[in-house]
Amino acid sequence: MANIASYHQALKDNSTTVRKTVDEFLTRISQNQHLNAFLAVYADEAKAAANAIDQKLLNGEAGRLAGVVIGIKDNICYADHGVQGSSKILDGFESLYSATAVERLLAEDAVIIGRLNCDEFAMGSSNENSAFGNVLNPLDNERVPGGSSGGSAVAVAANLCHVSLGSETGGSVRQPASFCGIVGVKPTYGRVSRHGLLAFASSFDQIGPFAKNVEDAALVLEVISGSDDFDSTASSKPVPNYTPKSVAKKRFAYFKDCLENEALDPSIKQQFLTVVEKMKTDGHQVDAVDFPMLDHLIPTYYVLTTAEASSNLSRYDGMRYGYRSASATDLESTYKLSRSEGFGSEVKRRIMLGTFVLSAGYYDAYYGKAQRVRRLLKDTTDGLFINYDMILSPTTPDVAFKFGENTEDPIKMYLEDIYTVLANLIGIPAISIPMGKKDGLPFGMQVMANQFQEADMFTYSKYIMDDCCQ
Ligand code: GLN
C-alpha cells in the first residue's frame, strides 16, 4: 500500500479486501515477534471487524478510515483491553473506557490490531525502559528504535499495521519516527483530546500518529482531533482539512544554534543544509536565525515534566489499580512496597526529581523558574512567527544508537530530546519526516509551525519530503 487513498482504491477495485489485509498483517506480526513491538494482538477481533467493514464497504456505508489497520501505544485506553503503560505497576489492568482518539478511529471504521510496547509511562528515548523488554529497530536489530513510542514506530516501519498512535510529551513520536525512517506527528497542545491517555505530564502530553507518508498522518490526525467534553484542555477550534495542498512561497527559519551544536552528526548537518539549498532554489525564503536559548530547553523540560509526573503517578499506590506487593502488611507498606516493586528505575528517578523540584524551599528556584523560562520561550518563538511561517531543524542529533550506549548516563539520554522539546514546551505542532540516511540508518527533519497551523505543516512537510529530501 502506497497510502490510505491507494488502499481504498484497491478495496474499491476488489483487488483486496479488509479481511485479506488484516490476515496479511497478522502473518507479518507473527513473523516479526522478535522485534517485540506488540504487547497484545487482537487477532480474532480484528478479523471480525474486517469482515464487518468489508460488508459496510459493499453497502457503501464505510467511514473515512475504512479498513485502515492501526496499532495503539500501551498508554492509550481501549475499553475492555489491557493497558499498562508498559509498567509492572498496572499488571492485569483493563481499560474501563476508550480514549476519545480511539473512539474516533473506530467511528471511521479503522481496525485496532493490538497494543504496542513503549517506555514505561512514556519516559525514555530508546524503549529500554519497558517492563516488557526492548523493542528492536527493524533496520538494525542491535539498535534502539527510539522512544518512548518505540513499538508504535516499529509497527509502522516493519509493516505490521498501516498507521499507529503514539504519544508525545517531549519527542516520543518524532524521535522514534526519525530513527525508524517514517513520519511522526506531535499536534498542537489541545488539538487532540487527552481523555484516555495515561497521564505523564498533563500540560505537555498529546497523542500523535505515525505513518509512512505525510498524507496518511494528516488524515489520521484530522480524524482524532477536535473538542471533547471529557477534556477541557481540548480546543474547540474547528478542525480544518489537513490533506496536503499545493505549495506557495513561504518563509522558513532554522536555528543557527541547532546546526552549530557539537552533538549534531556532520552528515545530518550536511543533508539538512542540502535540503535548505533546494528549498531556496524553489524560491522559498530560508533564513538562519539566532536562538540563544537552546541550552535551556532540556533543563526546563525535565524540571516541569518530572514535577507533573510526580503528581500524576501518585495514583499508582497499590490500592486502586494493578499491582500490589505480596509482602505488604499495612497501609504504609502497601504504598511503599507496591511502588518500589512496581515502578522501574527511570520512573522512580523522575518521581524523586519531580518531588524535589516541587518541595517547599526549592519550589520557586526550580519549578517557578522553569515556568518563567517556559513563558520566555513562548514569547521568543511568538516573535519569530511574526516573520516566519515555519521553523526547520534536524529531528535528532544522530541516528539510532546501540542498546546500552546511553543507559549509564541519563543526561546523555536526555540530550536526545534537544531538538524536539521546544515544540512541547510551547505547545506548537511539529512533524518529523525522513530526511536522509547515514550508513543505511535513517534520520529525520523536523518542521514546526505556529499553534493550530497543522494544515500548512502537512502541506510543506510533504513538499520537503517528496521534492527536497532525495
Ligand atoms: N524522551 C523524552 C522523555 O523521556 C520524551 C518522552 C515523551 O515524549 N513521552 O521524557
mmCIF file of C-alpha atoms in Angstrom, residues 31-162:
data_model
loop_
_atom_site.group_PDB
_atom_site.id
_atom_site.type_symbol
_atom_site.label_atom_id
_atom_site.label_comp_id
_atom_site.label_asym_id
_atom_site.label_seq_id
_atom_site.Cartn_x
_atom_site.Cartn_y
_atom_site.Cartn_z
ATOM 1 C CA GLN A 31 6.876 -13.439 11.620
ATOM 2 C CA ASN A 32 8.311 -10.397 13.403
ATOM 3 C CA GLN A 33 7.765 -11.252 17.030
ATOM 4 C CA HIS A 34 11.476 -10.826 17.719
ATOM 5 C CA LEU A 35 11.004 -7.070 17.268
ATOM 6 C CA ASN A 36 8.851 -7.105 20.432
ATOM 7 C CA ALA A 37 6.675 -4.259 19.126
ATOM 8 C CA PHE A 38 3.296 -5.730 20.139
ATOM 9 C CA LEU A 39 2.316 -6.433 23.746
ATOM 10 C CA ALA A 40 -1.053 -7.826 22.662
ATOM 11 C CA VAL A 41 -2.513 -8.700 19.267
ATOM 12 C CA TYR A 42 -6.292 -8.619 18.900
ATOM 13 C CA ALA A 43 -6.365 -11.169 16.085
ATOM 14 C CA ASP A 44 -9.903 -12.507 16.406
ATOM 15 C CA GLU A 45 -11.441 -9.104 16.969
ATOM 16 C CA ALA A 46 -9.523 -7.619 14.056
ATOM 17 C CA LYS A 47 -10.736 -10.375 11.746
ATOM 18 C CA ALA A 48 -14.329 -9.922 12.889
ATOM 19 C CA ALA A 49 -14.073 -6.143 12.450
ATOM 20 C CA ALA A 50 -12.559 -6.669 8.982
ATOM 21 C CA ASN A 51 -15.455 -8.877 7.908
ATOM 22 C CA ALA A 52 -17.958 -6.307 9.159
ATOM 23 C CA ILE A 53 -16.169 -3.449 7.381
ATOM 24 C CA ASP A 54 -16.000 -5.409 4.112
ATOM 25 C CA GLN A 55 -19.771 -5.701 4.394
ATOM 26 C CA LYS A 56 -20.110 -1.971 5.094
ATOM 27 C CA LEU A 57 -17.976 -1.221 2.041
ATOM 28 C CA LEU A 58 -20.322 -3.308 -0.095
ATOM 29 C CA ASN A 59 -23.231 -1.312 1.280
ATOM 30 C CA GLY A 60 -21.407 1.974 0.684
ATOM 31 C CA GLU A 61 -21.553 2.870 4.393
ATOM 32 C CA ALA A 62 -17.916 2.681 5.443
ATOM 33 C CA GLY A 63 -16.124 5.545 7.194
ATOM 34 C CA ARG A 64 -13.075 7.569 6.218
ATOM 35 C CA LEU A 65 -10.620 5.099 7.723
ATOM 36 C CA ALA A 66 -12.440 2.034 6.408
ATOM 37 C CA GLY A 67 -10.255 -0.995 6.993
ATOM 38 C CA VAL A 68 -7.187 1.016 7.979
ATOM 39 C CA VAL A 69 -5.246 -1.207 10.369
ATOM 40 C CA ILE A 70 -3.963 0.650 13.421
ATOM 41 C CA GLY A 71 -1.843 -0.245 16.426
ATOM 42 C CA ILE A 72 -2.023 1.829 19.609
ATOM 43 C CA LYS A 73 0.633 2.640 22.167
ATOM 44 C CA ASP A 74 0.248 0.918 25.505
ATOM 45 C CA ASN A 75 -0.689 4.161 27.251
ATOM 46 C CA ILE A 76 -3.893 4.739 25.284
ATOM 47 C CA CYS A 77 -7.074 3.216 26.686
ATOM 48 C CA TYR A 78 -9.237 0.848 24.670
ATOM 49 C CA ALA A 79 -12.278 -0.352 26.621
ATOM 50 C CA ASP A 80 -12.028 -3.917 27.930
ATOM 51 C CA HIS A 81 -8.473 -4.291 26.702
ATOM 52 C CA GLY A 82 -5.342 -4.272 28.823
ATOM 53 C CA VAL A 83 -3.373 -1.052 29.218
ATOM 54 C CA GLN A 84 -0.226 -0.836 31.304
ATOM 55 C CA GLY A 85 1.989 1.998 30.108
ATOM 56 C CA SER A 86 4.490 -0.860 29.772
ATOM 57 C CA SER A 87 4.725 -0.865 33.562
ATOM 58 C CA LYS A 88 4.545 -3.703 36.034
ATOM 59 C CA ILE A 89 2.507 -1.464 38.325
ATOM 60 C CA LEU A 90 -0.539 -1.833 36.051
ATOM 61 C CA ASP A 91 -0.271 -5.624 35.818
ATOM 62 C CA GLY A 92 -3.611 -7.059 34.844
ATOM 63 C CA PHE A 93 -5.349 -3.689 34.460
ATOM 64 C CA GLU A 94 -8.018 -3.312 31.791
ATOM 65 C CA SER A 95 -9.386 -0.039 30.437
ATOM 66 C CA LEU A 96 -12.873 0.841 31.611
ATOM 67 C CA TYR A 97 -13.427 3.137 28.626
ATOM 68 C CA SER A 98 -11.768 4.027 25.328
ATOM 69 C CA ALA A 99 -9.698 7.118 24.716
ATOM 70 C CA THR A 100 -11.564 9.699 22.650
ATOM 71 C CA ALA A 101 -8.927 9.278 19.925
ATOM 72 C CA VAL A 102 -9.642 5.544 19.788
ATOM 73 C CA GLU A 103 -13.411 6.128 19.707
ATOM 74 C CA ARG A 104 -12.922 8.440 16.744
ATOM 75 C CA LEU A 105 -10.811 5.916 14.854
ATOM 76 C CA LEU A 106 -13.418 3.218 15.421
ATOM 77 C CA ALA A 107 -16.231 5.538 14.384
ATOM 78 C CA GLU A 108 -14.468 5.869 10.997
ATOM 79 C CA ASP A 109 -14.150 2.075 10.687
ATOM 80 C CA ALA A 110 -10.480 1.651 11.477
ATOM 81 C CA VAL A 111 -9.364 -1.761 12.752
ATOM 82 C CA ILE A 112 -7.409 -1.760 16.028
ATOM 83 C CA ILE A 113 -4.979 -4.640 15.722
ATOM 84 C CA GLY A 114 -3.128 -4.512 19.016
ATOM 85 C CA ARG A 115 -1.275 -2.537 21.630
ATOM 86 C CA LEU A 116 2.308 -1.525 21.301
ATOM 87 C CA ASN A 117 5.307 -1.608 23.588
ATOM 88 C CA CYS A 118 6.779 1.671 24.872
ATOM 89 C CA ASP A 119 8.994 3.085 27.575
ATOM 90 C CA GLU A 120 7.391 2.806 31.000
ATOM 91 C CA PHE A 121 4.801 5.597 31.298
ATOM 92 C CA ALA A 122 6.317 7.110 28.139
ATOM 93 C CA MET A 123 9.522 8.087 29.912
ATOM 94 C CA GLY A 124 12.511 7.442 27.722
ATOM 95 C CA SER A 125 14.151 7.876 24.355
ATOM 96 C CA SER A 126 15.105 4.311 23.476
ATOM 97 C CA ASN A 127 12.360 1.937 24.590
ATOM 98 C CA GLU A 128 14.874 0.411 27.013
ATOM 99 C CA ASN A 129 12.637 1.351 29.965
ATOM 100 C CA SER A 130 9.756 -1.017 29.232
ATOM 101 C CA ALA A 131 8.825 -3.691 31.769
ATOM 102 C CA PHE A 132 8.299 -5.904 28.712
ATOM 103 C CA GLY A 133 11.779 -5.646 27.258
ATOM 104 C CA ASN A 134 13.411 -3.770 24.426
ATOM 105 C CA VAL A 135 11.810 -3.125 21.062
ATOM 106 C CA LEU A 136 14.313 -3.726 18.256
ATOM 107 C CA ASN A 137 14.907 -1.318 15.408
ATOM 108 C CA PRO A 138 13.841 -3.254 12.291
ATOM 109 C CA LEU A 139 16.638 -1.679 10.234
ATOM 110 C CA ASP A 140 19.364 -2.886 12.595
ATOM 111 C CA ASN A 141 18.356 -5.169 15.437
ATOM 112 C CA GLU A 142 21.318 -4.089 17.568
ATOM 113 C CA ARG A 143 19.995 -0.567 17.692
ATOM 114 C CA VAL A 144 17.177 1.135 19.570
ATOM 115 C CA PRO A 145 14.016 2.172 17.736
ATOM 116 C CA GLY A 146 13.853 5.393 19.750
ATOM 117 C CA GLY A 147 11.290 6.144 22.391
ATOM 118 C CA SER A 148 9.122 6.359 24.142
ATOM 119 C CA SER A 149 6.715 5.228 21.381
ATOM 120 C CA GLY A 150 9.215 2.655 20.064
ATOM 121 C CA GLY A 151 6.669 -0.100 19.443
ATOM 122 C CA SER A 152 4.393 2.280 17.536
ATOM 123 C CA ALA A 153 7.239 3.393 15.263
ATOM 124 C CA VAL A 154 8.469 -0.138 14.635
ATOM 125 C CA ALA A 155 4.986 -1.466 13.905
ATOM 126 C CA VAL A 156 4.662 1.016 11.026
ATOM 127 C CA ALA A 157 8.281 0.786 9.841
ATOM 128 C CA ALA A 158 8.171 -3.032 9.747
ATOM 129 C CA ASN A 159 4.789 -3.047 8.011
ATOM 130 C CA LEU A 160 2.867 -4.620 10.893
ATOM 131 C CA CYS A 161 -0.001 -2.110 10.574
ATOM 132 C CA HIS A 162 -0.851 0.782 8.261
#
